[in-house]
Amino acid sequence: MIPVEHFYYISAVLFSVGLAVVLTRKNAIMVLIGIELMLNASNLNFLASNTSEDPEGQFFALFVIVVAAAEAAVGLAIILKVYKYFKTIDLDKIAEIKD
Amino acid sequence: MFIVIFILIIPLFSFVINALLSSGKATFGSYCSVALLLLSTLGAIHVLFFIETKVLTSQVDWFSVGDQSFKVGLLVDFQGAVMLAVVSLISLLVHLYSIVYMAQDSGYGRYFATLSLFTFAMNGIVLSNNLLMIFLFWELVGLSSYLLIGHWYTKTSASEAAKKAFIVNRIGDAGFIVALCIVWCQFGSFNLIDIQSQMEASQIQNGYWSSELNALPKVWLSILGIGFFLAAVGKSAQFPLQVWLPDAMEGPTPVSALIHAATMVAAGVFLMSRVFVLLDGLTLSIIAFIGALTAFMGGVAALAQFDIKKVLAYSTISQLGYMLMGIGVGAYEAALFHLFTHAFFKAALFLAAGSVIHSMHEIAHKNHLELDAQDMRLMGGLKSKLPVTFYAYLVGSFALMGLPLFSGFLSKDALLIASVNWSYQIGNVAYLIPSLAFVTVLLTSFYMVRQLLLVFFGRPRIEISDLREFGWHFKLPLIVLSVFSLGLIWSLNPFDYSHSWFLAALPGKLNVTPEFDVVIPDLTNHALVGVISVILVALGTGLAWLKFRPGRELMLSKTGQFTLLENLSLNNWYLDVIYEKTVLRIVRVSTSALAVLETRVIDRAVNLLGWVGVVFSFLLRWFDQTIVDGLIKFSAFFSSQVGGMTKSFQYGKVQSFIIFALVSLLLLIFLIL
Amino acid sequence: MLQAYSLSLLIFLPLSAAFILAFLPKKLKEHFKFIALGISLIQLIIGVYLYLDYQPSDALYTIEAFQFVERVPWINLDLQSLGKLSAEYFLGVDGLSVGLVVLSIIILLIGVLASWNIQERERAYFSLYLVLNASIIGCFVALDFLLFYLFFEFMLLPMYFLIGLWGGPRREYASIKFFLYTLLGSIFILIVMIGLYTSVIDPGATAIELGLMADGQPLTPVIIDKVQQKLQNGEILPEQLVRTFNMVFMTDSGNVIPDSFLSTLNPQLVLGHSARFVGFLLLFVGFAIKVPVVPFHTWLPDAHVEAPTPISVVLAGILLKIGGYGLFRTAYLMFPDAAVHYAWWVGLLGVISIIYGAFNALASRDLKKLIAFSSVSHMGFVLLGLAALSVEGVSGAVYQMISHGFISAALFLITGVIYNRTHDRLIENYSGLASRMPKYTVIVVIFFFASLGLPGFSGFIAEILVLLGSFGSATVEGINLLPRWMAVTAVFGLVLSAAYYLWTIQRMFFGKYHVKRVNSDRIIDVNTREFALFLPLIVFVLLLGIFPSLLLDLINDSVVTFVNTILKF
Amino acid sequence: MDSLADKISNNLTSLSYFIPELILVAGLLLLILVDLLRKKNLLFPLSLVILALAIGQLLVGWPKEAHFLFEGFVKLDQASAAWRLILLLGASISILIAARGTLKSMGEFYTLTFGIVLGGHLLVMSSHLLIVYLGIELMSISAYALTLFTFEKRGSEAAVKYLVFGAVSAATMLYGISWIYTLTGSLFFLAPEFTDALLKSPLVPLSISLSLIMVGILFKSGSVPFHVWSPDVYTAAPTPTVALFSVVPKLAALAFLAKWFLVIHLFGLGSINWVTILSILAMLSMLFGNFSALRQQNVKRMMAYSSIAHTGFLIIPIVSLSEQATRNLLFYAFIFLIMNLATFLVINFFERQENIRNIKEYAGMFTKYPLLSLFLVVLMISLVGLPPTAGFTAKLLIFTSLWESYTMAGQPWVLALFIFGLLNTVVALFFYLKIPFYMIFRSKESQLADNEANKYTYENYFTGLLVFALLVLFFKPDWLLGFINKINFVF
Amino acid sequence: FFASLTVVSAGYILFTKNILHAALALIVTLLSVAALYVFTAAEFVAVTQIMIYVGGIVVLIVFGVMLTNDVSGKSVSAGSINRVSGALITLAVLLLFIYGSRQFTSDGYPIYKVTSMDNLGKELLTTYLLPFEVAAVLLLVALVAASIVAGNNLKSNAL
């Protein structure tokens, strides 16, 4: 068996990687991918901690997956829209609104 | 008592009548006021004969503050009654005189209104039984003086003179107010009689001056006296505030006679006599010294003037100096005596001078000449043309010089003796005071004789052939005033003031200042002093005769060179210049400095607050854009320098913000931990 | 009927009129001013009634000490664990305020007359003016802090617009400056207000809460004592405390909750200072801005210079007095300990204002600015008299407020007259006006002399009282609150005021007639309407100068109570 | 474990308490249907009817006592009922704002609005972190889409920024929740066991996880430092939706924060001083909000910063930590709702009618629309917080509770917050008065006043009504507070 | 093994330049995470993960990539920004989290209990009814949102 700490470490690493992706990649879709990674990290945590009779963590993870799907759908739709207007999805090139 | 109120109120009526009448009926108004003033003069004389040594007083509540009440009340004692009579009489005569003198003036009604207002206010000062009321009327007198000096307001010099007079007076009033504060604080009352009795009861102990109510450090007693004295200095044109009086001659001449010679300027002396009990040794010495100094300075300043009225003005200053010196040496009754005699002869002189000036105007008008009607260098030989004027002037001058048989001799004698006695008592430096006084006697006779000679003797310097003296409006006042300048009116023995009915009627010594007991004048030196003064008068007359005897035409050219002394005299010791250079300059500089402070510093400091707000917002923006973004920029820069991995400096906004948020989050967590 | 509702009437008449005005059709615009005038006249009648019917009373600061009282519950919140909170619609006047109310009514009436020539946007102008009217009077009669604060703040807006819309060339700057300053001040006041009402209870309502008396029963001193005793012994549960905005209860230190923030016994510390002292200072600054006291005065010259004449009149005549009145009613009465403690500083600020204002007036080239600075100088006397805490001083301060109300109103009307004609207020551009405008000159001379404290005019009485009072200031523990040099220094303010006024008269009115950069044809003397504006002011100034008891009898008892209340502490 | 039948019946009973939400869901479906049927005209009235129904149901079924519903996932008490009422009102007014403009005929707009409201409802009622997460996500997803409804370049940009920021926040929050789960083994945060578990938890992970959760909440409420999305979104999104964003998600998040704050405050026993932290955040919010607003030219952007500042004010009663403070929070929220929405109503009017977006363009509008301008002045005064508007009363109340809290606990940061908050009011004056300033003092030369034409617009009436409410609530705050006071806040 | 696979593939996502590669790596990551789920006895979740994520989300993403990149003709890659700051932050976060996780009190080797599918279903429709319904609504809303966003897109494309 794997010690439970390992799950936590892996989840932490996963979250960090996700975060790094979000922070450093210019491409909006990459950012979305990063977010998915972060969500997965959380899920891993939930499941790792779900030791009792009550499968609370499992359900939570399930719902998170569902929400992630919804979010990804809307997110991609928005990105497409952006692409239509800006002809790019580089986040740093999207800067129309000024003070 | 009713009659006293009546006397007080009558001039006010006169004021109201004149103020409300339209300009068409101004003459009627002026006669009205003459009639009214006649009434009040009669009343005053009635009171004078009736009063003797009684002291009439009555008061009612004016308003109350807390449990203290401020009262209005009247006080008539002998000195007040005499003063009242003098003021009323001279005022009556001046009103009468003015009817003709001002006949051509456009501000006729205004003139009479203010003149009546002045009479009212002056009566008020005389009759008030408390200091607050005195102050009230004191200021009112100042106001009417202001208005009368500025009567010809279109003349810049007149309006400036008026302003100067009021402001300088105001400085004195500041002293009055301070003194009032001290009195109120110490006695809780302004009533003169209360003050006197409370002052007697008060003590000086351990450096504290304690009355029933309160105890103040001793120095406040001196400040009190100096405060009152400052008021008198302002009003009575003493050094260093005498500068306004010569300028005040810009006013119509009757006004100068009434206000700036006879009555108002004497109010300072009158006030000092009213508050005499409150003066302590230090104050008295200061008063004596300033008085004597002013007498001397005024005398010197009068020496070389060419303006007929200015000579008289400086002479007034000088005489007022005498009076205050008298107060200072403790001879307040002598001072009052001189006040009254001076009032008459100086009024006579001024009115006579007015007559001369009026005549000169007449000449100028007839001959279409542009000339200064007050310049003595243009006069001369008027004796025959204006006989009544001349004799009035002569009598007045003799009284002023202090020749025996004239009133001035009596009162001046009394003052001189008092000062001599006082200096005996004190010794040392104090001898300076009688010495100055005696020198002034010499100066007085010199400038008066000079004036007489220049104006009335010799050949006329301009064409005066068709000159004619004016009617009874002029003559009557001149005659009456001249009569009052004779010694016999005042004392049966014209050589000895101690026989004067006036001095006899005054109550005994008033001085109760705890610390310092002023000596009772010792009359043994009487004869000596009298003789010395007469000799000095003769000397002065001689000198003047030598220099200005008819026929000698020297130093009269307008372009002539003046000696140092003459310059000093002509310019009144350069006091105006000095004030201009110092006091006014300081005020001006500090004013503009404050104005600069106001606009530059204070306003800015406050705007700074707003500005800081704006700057702050920009800072925040800068923070938002530079730090938040700049952090990223910097990191990009950093990485390009160190790592050389990226070639672009681009940065993404959203992600930068996320970084910013995360940094905040981390900070937050560290804050917690 | 009138007795019971006169004060409400005073407030709501103009308010409802403003409302009606706002909806009247435009074609009636010629009549708007008559409506405003009518309202003011009705107010005048009520004011006269107030003045005549007011009975001086030296009752201590209880409800009974006030007259024409109207007291209706307004806000009653149940804060449960914090007890209850009550704000009332509570109006009333005592000697301190009755004179100011009458003054406001008169000045506002004159302001309407002075607005007769307003030609643009009459509807808005008169509506705002009436709103201003209501809030000013509200300020003076409100005895509930929240109500007072409401009126205090409410005043700002009409003022802001009146200056900003009908003002001079730099009006926008001036109005925003005015607004910000006063708002900043009111924030300070708000802070203290919150502190106060959380610390003070309403003994009456608390008694009802405790069952000591039934609802509707009159509040007797016995009950108050009982409640206060219980309060001080900590026997009242927090839920039963009825916290109040009532200014009268705030005045009584017995009503302060012992362990509260502003407790009199052991006040808490704020930054090392007693909370009560800090509270006093905040209130002081808040109102000092309004007074204005140097160095919080810089809004005043701008606001005055830019404001239209009637608004300057109201601003100088009344609004400044609200600052002074606020100091009396709140800062001093509610924090007597701090008032005594800071007397020296307050007095110093007063003296500085007097001298500083006078010097600046001397330096002003603009006539209106000169008068604005003279206001600063004269209001310094109010502060000085107040700081002295002696009966004379405080009476003088109240007197000065009212006297200055009349005089400064007249002075601003005076500048309005010349400005109306020539649109130029620079003193140096005029000379010898007396020859062309004799009546005007007479009026100017009268008011200038009144303002510089000539006896016979109201200013003299006020200033002499202040000086007497501050010289012999109240003693606490044997030491005078104010050193004597302050009074002595203040006297020189009088000299300076003579200097700047006389200099102005001499420059503008005397000498040969000559004007620069101004159309000479427009220099005409005052007309009848303008003269009618000045006449009542002359009468009042003279009346108050010659018969001070007309006013002093009214305020005397209240002043004595005021002083005793503070010194008793 | 309860039997299956029990659970089902439990859920069915729960449903009866859930009628407003059911109406919303049903309405949502109905609207989609109507939209599909191309009955565009029906949408607007229908949505209003649905909301009215929901409000009516809410009032009719006003809970007498607290219920845990659906196996304890939500807690229905009076406080949450009040919040739901506020959210429903906010949504209704927002939809009314949309009456002028193109949004009116877009079915999706209504659907998504309902989605946001539903999410808000869940959030304020939640007693389980899963519901919290779902609620927030529901709101967010709807909001991302709504941002785009201008269908222009800037809208899409704002949307993508919003999306990225929001998704990261949500993920962060989720990670925090997962840690909390690890720590406590339960997510029913209102249960006593949860509190006990928190108390026993080690400090470091606890503080990290709670901070992470805070990110999500602060993001939704738009407070510093998680505010950066809001200016862009406010600028670019259509005005009615901005109005909606400024009220519904924000207030829902704050309501949840109020609840959550009590949990993590742990009766003052915890080792983390959340009061200080939130005080500082509130101050920062006011600071950034007000000062940044100072130099804005765009009205909506200014309002964005204004609402950030208001978030700071709204946090004040939360940190005051008393029952009364919670009431004051409700009061403030209600007033904020009215004044903010009314302002957006006016802004929307001007945007549509005059195509005005920048403050300077308001010049001369006073002569053209006197009444509306007057209302706007009152609204701005209310937003500043001056009498005689309810904005003042609201501020007074929250500062009172803060003051009380300071006198009780004496925390220095609280005092700082107190003074700082009040001083911020002055700063706020600057920018709020900018609009009236331009409207009244600056005039456009070419404009002719045609009052009559603009007198009777529906905006006039509606804004008038809201403004009137603001005034009334100043003079008689007890009417509302009396109502709020009846609410039982015992948890 | 799966753990290291997860980490490696995630790292690849982070560092790869090609967005398609990233998407593929995401699949690997997700699969290995799913495998980890299985270790925690959550088979159902693992299955869902594979179905929704791999089957749905990743496909979506790949579509997204295709749609946004090939049209412009640019290379299907994405640069990176904020490298240093991003790395620093990430590192800090990572360290913090690991430091935090070390403090969890744990029993070392927990025993995960497999919940039967049956039970899960029952729970989902009873205890988790509300979240379930909410999730349904959420999906609906998301559908509407995505359709309006994308749909309008098409519409305006058509125009």
mmCIF file of N, CA, C and O in Angstrom, chain C residues 446-470:
data_model
loop_
_atom_site.group_PDB
_atom_site.id
_atom_site.type_symbol
_atom_site.label_atom_id
_atom_site.label_comp_id
_atom_site.label_asym_id
_atom_site.label_seq_id
_atom_site.Cartn_x
_atom_site.Cartn_y
_atom_site.Cartn_z
ATOM 1 N N ILE C 446 -21.280 103.341 8.244
ATOM 2 C CA ILE C 446 -21.976 102.825 9.426
ATOM 3 C C ILE C 446 -21.534 101.400 9.714
ATOM 4 O O ILE C 446 -21.152 101.056 10.835
ATOM 5 N N PHE C 447 -21.545 100.559 8.676
ATOM 6 C CA PHE C 447 -21.273 99.155 8.967
ATOM 7 C C PHE C 447 -19.794 98.889 9.200
ATOM 8 O O PHE C 447 -19.450 98.014 9.967
ATOM 9 N N PHE C 448 -18.960 99.652 8.529
ATOM 10 C CA PHE C 448 -17.539 99.460 8.808
ATOM 11 C C PHE C 448 -17.251 99.825 10.261
ATOM 12 O O PHE C 448 -16.539 99.105 10.964
ATOM 13 N N PHE C 449 -17.833 100.904 10.686
ATOM 14 C CA PHE C 449 -17.590 101.285 12.074
ATOM 15 C C PHE C 449 -18.239 100.297 13.036
ATOM 16 O O PHE C 449 -17.691 99.983 14.087
ATOM 17 N N ALA C 450 -19.413 99.819 12.652
ATOM 18 C CA ALA C 450 -20.048 98.811 13.499
ATOM 19 C C ALA C 450 -19.146 97.601 13.614
ATOM 20 O O ALA C 450 -18.955 97.020 14.680
ATOM 21 N N SER C 451 -18.547 97.248 12.496
ATOM 22 C CA SER C 451 -17.738 96.043 12.508
ATOM 23 C C SER C 451 -16.434 96.241 13.255
ATOM 24 O O SER C 451 -15.911 95.310 13.864
ATOM 25 N N LEU C 452 -15.914 97.446 13.229
ATOM 26 C CA LEU C 452 -14.654 97.606 13.946
ATOM 27 C C LEU C 452 -14.865 97.854 15.429
ATOM 28 O O LEU C 452 -13.935 98.163 16.169
ATOM 29 N N GLY C 453 -16.109 97.711 15.856
ATOM 30 C CA GLY C 453 -16.354 97.710 17.294
ATOM 31 C C GLY C 453 -16.555 99.085 17.876
ATOM 32 O O GLY C 453 -16.140 99.370 18.996
ATOM 33 N N LEU C 454 -17.224 99.949 17.122
ATOM 34 C CA LEU C 454 -17.511 101.266 17.676
ATOM 35 C C LEU C 454 -18.664 101.153 18.666
ATOM 36 O O LEU C 454 -19.641 100.478 18.396
ATOM 37 N N PRO C 455 -18.532 101.806 19.800
ATOM 38 C CA PRO C 455 -19.628 101.749 20.761
ATOM 39 C C PRO C 455 -20.897 102.293 20.141
ATOM 40 O O PRO C 455 -20.853 103.196 19.305
ATOM 41 N N GLY C 456 -21.994 101.750 20.610
ATOM 42 C CA GLY C 456 -23.265 102.122 20.028
ATOM 43 C C GLY C 456 -23.710 101.093 19.011
ATOM 44 O O GLY C 456 -24.876 101.004 18.687
ATOM 45 N N PHE C 457 -22.783 100.309 18.533
ATOM 46 C CA PHE C 457 -23.147 99.214 17.652
ATOM 47 C C PHE C 457 -22.945 97.894 18.398
ATOM 48 O O PHE C 457 -22.192 97.827 19.374
ATOM 49 N N SER C 458 -23.611 96.884 17.869
ATOM 50 C CA SER C 458 -23.641 95.630 18.610
ATOM 51 C C SER C 458 -22.262 95.018 18.787
ATOM 52 O O SER C 458 -21.971 94.379 19.789
ATOM 53 N N GLY C 459 -21.408 95.220 17.788
ATOM 54 C CA GLY C 459 -20.094 94.578 17.858
ATOM 55 C C GLY C 459 -19.312 95.005 19.081
ATOM 56 O O GLY C 459 -18.560 94.211 19.663
ATOM 57 N N PHE C 460 -19.514 96.225 19.476
ATOM 58 C CA PHE C 460 -18.766 96.714 20.623
ATOM 59 C C PHE C 460 -19.100 95.923 21.882
ATOM 60 O O PHE C 460 -18.217 95.474 22.609
ATOM 61 N N ILE C 461 -20.391 95.772 22.113
ATOM 62 C CA ILE C 461 -20.807 95.063 23.321
ATOM 63 C C ILE C 461 -20.193 93.663 23.335
ATOM 64 O O ILE C 461 -19.610 93.208 24.323
ATOM 65 N N ALA C 462 -20.304 93.019 22.178
ATOM 66 C CA ALA C 462 -19.803 91.656 22.114
ATOM 67 C C ALA C 462 -18.310 91.615 22.380
ATOM 68 O O ALA C 462 -17.819 90.824 23.191
ATOM 69 N N GLU C 463 -17.596 92.490 21.724
ATOM 70 C CA GLU C 463 -16.148 92.399 21.840
ATOM 71 C C GLU C 463 -15.674 92.807 23.228
ATOM 72 O O GLU C 463 -14.767 92.192 23.794
ATOM 73 N N ILE C 464 -16.287 93.818 23.779
ATOM 74 C CA ILE C 464 -15.843 94.234 25.110
ATOM 75 C C ILE C 464 -16.158 93.131 26.126
ATOM 76 O O ILE C 464 -15.360 92.841 27.011
ATOM 77 N N LEU C 465 -17.302 92.481 25.929
ATOM 78 C CA LEU C 465 -17.626 91.391 26.859
ATOM 79 C C LEU C 465 -16.619 90.256 26.725
ATOM 80 O O LEU C 465 -16.157 89.694 27.715
ATOM 81 N N VAL C 466 -16.296 89.945 25.506
ATOM 82 C CA VAL C 466 -15.326 88.866 25.303
ATOM 83 C C VAL C 466 -13.992 89.239 25.942
ATOM 84 O O VAL C 466 -13.363 88.428 26.628
ATOM 85 N N LEU C 467 -13.600 90.474 25.742
ATOM 86 C CA LEU C 467 -12.298 90.868 26.277
ATOM 87 C C LEU C 467 -12.323 90.876 27.801
ATOM 88 O O LEU C 467 -11.399 90.361 28.446
ATOM 89 N N LEU C 468 -13.385 91.414 28.341
ATOM 90 C CA LEU C 468 -13.482 91.383 29.806
ATOM 91 C C LEU C 468 -13.466 89.951 30.295
ATOM 92 O O LEU C 468 -12.786 89.598 31.262
ATOM 93 N N GLY C 469 -14.259 89.139 29.585
ATOM 94 C CA GLY C 469 -14.372 87.752 30.023
ATOM 95 C C GLY C 469 -13.068 86.998 29.884
ATOM 96 O O GLY C 469 -12.698 86.194 30.743
ATOM 97 N N SER C 470 -12.363 87.256 28.823
ATOM 98 C CA SER C 470 -11.145 86.471 28.647
ATOM 99 C C SER C 470 -10.014 87.010 29.523
ATOM 100 O O SER C 470 -9.113 86.267 29.887
#
